[in-house]
C-alpha cells in the first residue's frame, strides 16, 4: 500500500486535495475553519498528527475544561457557544478568559472593592455601637453590699463588706494625691482621648490567645471598668469598655473623671475611695495627705493585695513602688525635685482597725474562705469581694472552731507567762487546722490571737514554718510504694520495703547514695547526720526509728528512695509543690520544707482515709445576687497511696502515738496516729495526728514581729527545749476530746502485708549496735549462753513490736564475750553472739529477767532518760546537723 493511501485512511477516509494538503482544502472540501469540520485548538492535522475522532475530541474538551482551558478548546472568543461571547456577569469570578491559577485570583479592582466594603462595614459598626452606647449614672452602679458568711450548719457566721466609702469633691482631695495617681497610672491623662489604642490591642490579643490578661491602661478606662463594668477579663467586656470610654471622654470633663475615679477605686483594708483610704491608712482626710503618703496610696491602685505594706510579705515590694512613683512624679513634672527630697522615710500606715464582728477566729475563717473562692474562680478578685454582694457557705463547724480556740487558749494560759519570762514567752504563735479524712472539708482552724490584738496573719495558712520530722511519714510511704533503689525485685524494679527494714541509727553516721558512695557535704567532706543525742544504737527497724524520731535512718532512707520520689508522694498526698525545698538536699527528709498547717492536716488525712486524697476545701457554695456560682462542687477523691501502704504507715504512726514521742495523745482515750516534729534550734514544734474521723495539725513557733525572724523556742514555758510531743500534742489532745465527744470510737484498718525487709544501702549483711556491726544479726540467733547476764526487760511503753536482734533491747558485743571483756554499744541491738537476749516480739508475753551489772553499765543515766523511752535505747525527738529535726 502506498504512503498516500495510508495517510488517507488515517485521516478518516478523506482523501487529500490536489494541492497535496492533507486537509483537502485544495479541492473545495471543508477547510479547517468550516462549520463541518472543527478540531480542538492546538491540534494541527498533519501526516504525523491525524485528525481526532468525535469521541477523542469530546474527551479532549472535557479534559481541557477541567484544567481551565475549556475556552481555548471551544474556539477563540466564542465562550464555547459557537463563536458567540457569553453573557457578562455582575461579579466576574471566577475570572473569564483566564487560565490556571489566574482564573481564581481576584483582580486589583476586586481587592480594592472588598477592602472598601470591609472598611465601610467596620466604620458603620463602630458608629452604630458608639451611637447606641449609653453611660449610666454612677450612683446607679457603685452600690457596695455586705458579704454574708455561713457556718457549715447554715447559720450565719458574720457579715462583712459594709460600705466604707465617702464621696468627696476634687477640691477636697489633696493635689498631691491627684498628681501621684496621674504620674503612676496615666501621665497623659490631661490630654489624651481616654484610650490607649496600643494598650487595648495588646490586651485584646492576650485575651484572645489565652495569654496574660491586662487591665485598662488609662485612668478613664480604669474608671469605666470600675464604675460601669464587671472585673471580668473577657473580650466582650473589653469591647464594651472601649465604646463607653470614648463616650465618657466626650461627655465628661477630665476633672470630673479624675474625681469619680478616686472616689470609687479600691485601696485595700476594705476602703473604697480616697477619703476612706486616707482614714484607713493614715487617719487623716484626703485633703490633708502629703506627697509621701499620696505616693504610697497611689501605689495601691495597682493591687492592694500586693502592695499593702500591712502584710510583711508586701513590705519590700510596697517600698520599691513608692520610690518609683515619687521619681515618676518628678519625671512627669507632677512634683519638683525639692518636694521629692522630703520623702526619705517610707510612711508606715497606722494599725488596722477591724470591725468588731471580725474579732477572734472569724477574720481567719473569712480569709481562708476568700482565698479558696479566688482560687476556684479566677474571675473573682479581692476587690470584687470587698465590694460585696456574696453569700458564702463554708465548711467550718462552730463547735469545733470554738473547741480548737479553747484548747490553744488553755494551754497558752497554763504554759506561757510573759511577765515572768518576757524574753522567752513573748511572740509565741500557734497555727492549727482540722480536716475530715476522705472528704477534705476544713472543719476548724486556729489562725492566731485575733485581729483585735493586731494579729492579722492567718497562721493556719502560714507557709514559712518548717515542719520538721512530721515529714518522715512521707519518706516511709515512698519507700513502701515506690521502693528503694538499693535492691530490686524479680522484675528488676526498686524493691518495696516494710517497717521492719533495718537502718543505721548511730549519731553522726555517714550517709551513702544508692550506689554505696558517700554523700559529700557543703564543706567537701563526707556528710554526717546528727541525731538529737549522741547515742550509739546500731541498726534499728524503721518502726523503732519513727517511734523515737531518729534522724539518721530517714536521711539514709531518703537517699535510697530518691528525694524526688519522696516529694512526688508528698505532693500526691496533699502537700503543695511550691512548699518543698530542693529534694536533692540531704536533710530533705527532716522537714526543712515549709508546709501550712492546713496542708499538713490534709496530707495526714490521706493516711487516715487509706490513701484516698481530697483537696482541702472551705466553701461549699457561693451565691451572687441569688445565683450560685459554678465550680464549687465537692472535690473528687483520688487514690494517692495504695491502701496497704497507707494503712501500714498508719500502723507505724499508731506506735508513735502510743509508745513514742507522741505518747501524750494517749489521754485522748481512742485509737490515734501521728508524728511529732521539731526543727533545728527548736524554732518550731509540730504535732500532726489523726483518728479515722478527723486529722488535725498543730504548729508552734516564735517570731519577732519587727524583723519577721524565727526565734528559738528554747526556754519557752520554762522548759529547756520545746518538742512537738509537748505543747502541740497537748493542744491536739484537748481539742480532739471535745471535737469527737459525740462520735464513736473507731479502729484503724488492719494493715495488709506490704513489701519486704531491706537493710539500708552500704550496710553490711549483718547489723549490730555498734558502728562496726558483726555478722550475727542476719543469721539465726544462737541459744543464749546460760552463764551470760540477761538484759533488762524494756518498759511497756517501748512498743508493741520489735525486730528480733534489732529493736529488742539487749547488749551484743562485737566480739564473743569473755569474762574480762565488757559489752559494747548502748542498746538497740541484739540477736547474736554470746550474751544476746532472746527475741521478744510482743512485750508482756516475754519473761522479765533481772538486770545485771553488765546491762546496767550500758543503760543511760536517769537524768538523761525519758519515761516513755526504752531504758536501754534512749531516744530523742530529733535534731539535725543541717536542717530540721522532728
PDB file of C-alpha atoms in Angstrom, residues 297-403:
ATOM      1  CA  UNK A 297      -1.692  55.259  98.366  1.00  0.00           C
ATOM      2  CA  UNK A 298      -1.253  55.699  94.607  1.00  0.00           C
ATOM      3  CA  UNK A 299       0.815  52.516  94.601  1.00  0.00           C
ATOM      4  CA  UNK A 300      -2.136  50.560  95.991  1.00  0.00           C
ATOM      5  CA  UNK A 301      -4.132  51.133  92.803  1.00  0.00           C
ATOM      6  CA  UNK A 302      -2.015  48.521  91.032  1.00  0.00           C
ATOM      7  CA  UNK A 303      -3.259  45.924  93.503  1.00  0.00           C
ATOM      8  CA  UNK A 304      -3.747  46.476  97.208  1.00  0.00           C
ATOM      9  CA  UNK A 305      -3.349  42.769  97.898  1.00  0.00           C
ATOM     10  CA  UNK A 306       0.209  43.025  96.567  1.00  0.00           C
ATOM     11  CA  UNK A 307       1.240  46.475  97.775  1.00  0.00           C
ATOM     12  CA  UNK A 308      -0.436  46.935 101.142  1.00  0.00           C
ATOM     13  CA  UNK A 309       2.600  47.147 103.477  1.00  0.00           C
ATOM     14  CA  UNK A 310       0.495  45.860 106.381  1.00  0.00           C
ATOM     15  CA  UNK A 311       1.319  42.402 105.065  1.00  0.00           C
ATOM     16  CA  UNK A 312       5.016  41.770 105.851  1.00  0.00           C
ATOM     17  CA  UNK A 313       5.400  39.909 102.574  1.00  0.00           C
ATOM     18  CA  UNK A 314       4.485  43.114 100.715  1.00  0.00           C
ATOM     19  CA  UNK A 315       6.804  45.488 102.581  1.00  0.00           C
ATOM     20  CA  UNK A 316       9.750  45.453 100.196  1.00  0.00           C
ATOM     21  CA  UNK A 317       7.505  45.491  97.140  1.00  0.00           C
ATOM     22  CA  UNK A 318       5.494  48.433  98.503  1.00  0.00           C
ATOM     23  CA  UNK A 319       8.598  50.491  99.268  1.00  0.00           C
ATOM     24  CA  UNK A 320      10.025  49.915  95.797  1.00  0.00           C
ATOM     25  CA  UNK A 321       6.820  51.064  94.133  1.00  0.00           C
ATOM     26  CA  UNK A 322       6.599  54.064  96.476  1.00  0.00           C
ATOM     27  CA  UNK A 323      10.076  55.217  95.416  1.00  0.00           C
ATOM     28  CA  UNK A 324       9.262  54.625  91.763  1.00  0.00           C
ATOM     29  CA  UNK A 325       6.112  56.769  91.930  1.00  0.00           C
ATOM     30  CA  UNK A 326       7.968  59.628  93.634  1.00  0.00           C
ATOM     31  CA  UNK A 327      10.635  59.571  90.925  1.00  0.00           C
ATOM     32  CA  UNK A 328       7.958  59.315  88.281  1.00  0.00           C
ATOM     33  CA  UNK A 329       6.241  62.412  89.661  1.00  0.00           C
ATOM     34  CA  UNK A 330       9.425  64.392  89.100  1.00  0.00           C
ATOM     35  CA  UNK A 331       9.900  62.989  85.588  1.00  0.00           C
ATOM     36  CA  UNK A 332       6.343  63.848  84.538  1.00  0.00           C
ATOM     37  CA  UNK A 333       6.501  67.346  86.090  1.00  0.00           C
ATOM     38  CA  UNK A 334       3.911  66.434  88.726  1.00  0.00           C
ATOM     39  CA  UNK A 335       6.333  67.250  91.527  1.00  0.00           C
ATOM     40  CA  UNK A 336       9.565  69.133  91.929  1.00  0.00           C
ATOM     41  CA  UNK A 337      12.861  67.630  92.977  1.00  0.00           C
ATOM     42  CA  UNK A 338      12.641  69.597  96.215  1.00  0.00           C
ATOM     43  CA  UNK A 339       9.253  68.084  97.043  1.00  0.00           C
ATOM     44  CA  UNK A 340      10.580  64.625  96.224  1.00  0.00           C
ATOM     45  CA  UNK A 341      13.542  65.134  98.531  1.00  0.00           C
ATOM     46  CA  UNK A 342      11.199  65.463 101.516  1.00  0.00           C
ATOM     47  CA  UNK A 343      10.305  61.765 101.298  1.00  0.00           C
ATOM     48  CA  UNK A 344      13.266  59.948 102.789  1.00  0.00           C
ATOM     49  CA  UNK A 345      11.387  57.514 105.051  1.00  0.00           C
ATOM     50  CA  UNK A 346       8.580  55.228 103.969  1.00  0.00           C
ATOM     51  CA  UNK A 347       5.305  56.449 105.529  1.00  0.00           C
ATOM     52  CA  UNK A 348       4.224  53.403 107.521  1.00  0.00           C
ATOM     53  CA  UNK A 349       0.423  53.114 107.838  1.00  0.00           C
ATOM     54  CA  UNK A 350      -1.316  53.146 111.195  1.00  0.00           C
ATOM     55  CA  UNK A 351      -2.514  49.808 112.670  1.00  0.00           C
ATOM     56  CA  UNK A 352      -5.693  48.438 111.186  1.00  0.00           C
ATOM     57  CA  UNK A 353      -8.984  48.925 112.952  1.00  0.00           C
ATOM     58  CA  UNK A 354     -11.057  45.854 112.141  1.00  0.00           C
ATOM     59  CA  UNK A 355     -14.774  45.821 112.822  1.00  0.00           C
ATOM     60  CA  UNK A 356     -15.933  44.079 115.965  1.00  0.00           C
ATOM     61  CA  UNK A 357     -17.740  41.356 114.042  1.00  0.00           C
ATOM     62  CA  UNK A 358     -14.369  40.150 112.708  1.00  0.00           C
ATOM     63  CA  UNK A 359     -12.762  39.518 116.098  1.00  0.00           C
ATOM     64  CA  UNK A 360     -11.476  36.186 117.350  1.00  0.00           C
ATOM     65  CA  UNK A 361     -11.115  33.485 114.728  1.00  0.00           C
ATOM     66  CA  UNK A 362     -13.782  34.957 112.435  1.00  0.00           C
ATOM     67  CA  UNK A 363     -11.336  37.052 110.414  1.00  0.00           C
ATOM     68  CA  UNK A 364      -9.163  33.999 109.730  1.00  0.00           C
ATOM     69  CA  UNK A 365     -12.167  31.908 108.729  1.00  0.00           C
ATOM     70  CA  UNK A 366     -13.256  34.637 106.323  1.00  0.00           C
ATOM     71  CA  UNK A 367      -9.711  34.967 104.985  1.00  0.00           C
ATOM     72  CA  UNK A 368      -9.496  31.215 104.355  1.00  0.00           C
ATOM     73  CA  UNK A 369     -12.856  31.196 102.595  1.00  0.00           C
ATOM     74  CA  UNK A 370     -11.990  34.213 100.446  1.00  0.00           C
ATOM     75  CA  UNK A 371      -8.687  32.692  99.324  1.00  0.00           C
ATOM     76  CA  UNK A 372     -10.449  29.494  98.383  1.00  0.00           C
ATOM     77  CA  UNK A 373     -13.077  31.421  96.396  1.00  0.00           C
ATOM     78  CA  UNK A 374     -10.477  33.359  94.429  1.00  0.00           C
ATOM     79  CA  UNK A 375      -8.530  30.170  93.735  1.00  0.00           C
ATOM     80  CA  UNK A 376     -11.560  28.276  92.439  1.00  0.00           C
ATOM     81  CA  UNK A 377     -12.976  31.205  90.453  1.00  0.00           C
ATOM     82  CA  UNK A 378     -10.228  33.450  88.995  1.00  0.00           C
ATOM     83  CA  UNK A 379     -12.863  35.950  87.824  1.00  0.00           C
ATOM     84  CA  UNK A 380     -13.491  36.871  91.466  1.00  0.00           C
ATOM     85  CA  UNK A 381     -10.878  39.235  92.899  1.00  0.00           C
ATOM     86  CA  UNK A 382     -10.347  40.657  96.351  1.00  0.00           C
ATOM     87  CA  UNK A 383     -11.670  43.950  95.035  1.00  0.00           C
ATOM     88  CA  UNK A 384     -14.946  42.411  93.885  1.00  0.00           C
ATOM     89  CA  UNK A 385     -15.282  40.585  97.211  1.00  0.00           C
ATOM     90  CA  UNK A 386     -14.765  43.838  99.090  1.00  0.00           C
ATOM     91  CA  UNK A 387     -17.492  45.453  97.007  1.00  0.00           C
ATOM     92  CA  UNK A 388     -19.811  42.843  98.499  1.00  0.00           C
ATOM     93  CA  UNK A 389     -22.929  41.046  97.394  1.00  0.00           C
ATOM     94  CA  UNK A 390     -21.713  37.491  98.061  1.00  0.00           C
ATOM     95  CA  UNK A 391     -23.274  34.749 100.129  1.00  0.00           C
ATOM     96  CA  UNK A 392     -20.611  32.267 101.160  1.00  0.00           C
ATOM     97  CA  UNK A 393     -21.459  28.875 102.659  1.00  0.00           C
ATOM     98  CA  UNK A 394     -18.444  27.392 104.456  1.00  0.00           C
ATOM     99  CA  UNK A 395     -17.392  24.011 105.854  1.00  0.00           C
ATOM    100  CA  UNK A 396     -16.454  25.450 109.255  1.00  0.00           C
ATOM    101  CA  UNK A 397     -18.213  23.892 112.230  1.00  0.00           C
ATOM    102  CA  UNK A 398     -18.719  26.392 115.029  1.00  0.00           C
ATOM    103  CA  UNK A 399     -18.383  23.932 117.896  1.00  0.00           C
ATOM    104  CA  UNK A 400     -15.059  22.642 116.575  1.00  0.00           C
ATOM    105  CA  UNK A 401     -13.705  26.134 115.898  1.00  0.00           C
ATOM    106  CA  UNK A 402     -14.600  27.125 119.450  1.00  0.00           C
ATOM    107  CA  UNK A 403     -13.067  23.918 120.845  1.00  0.00           C
TER     108      UNK A 403
END
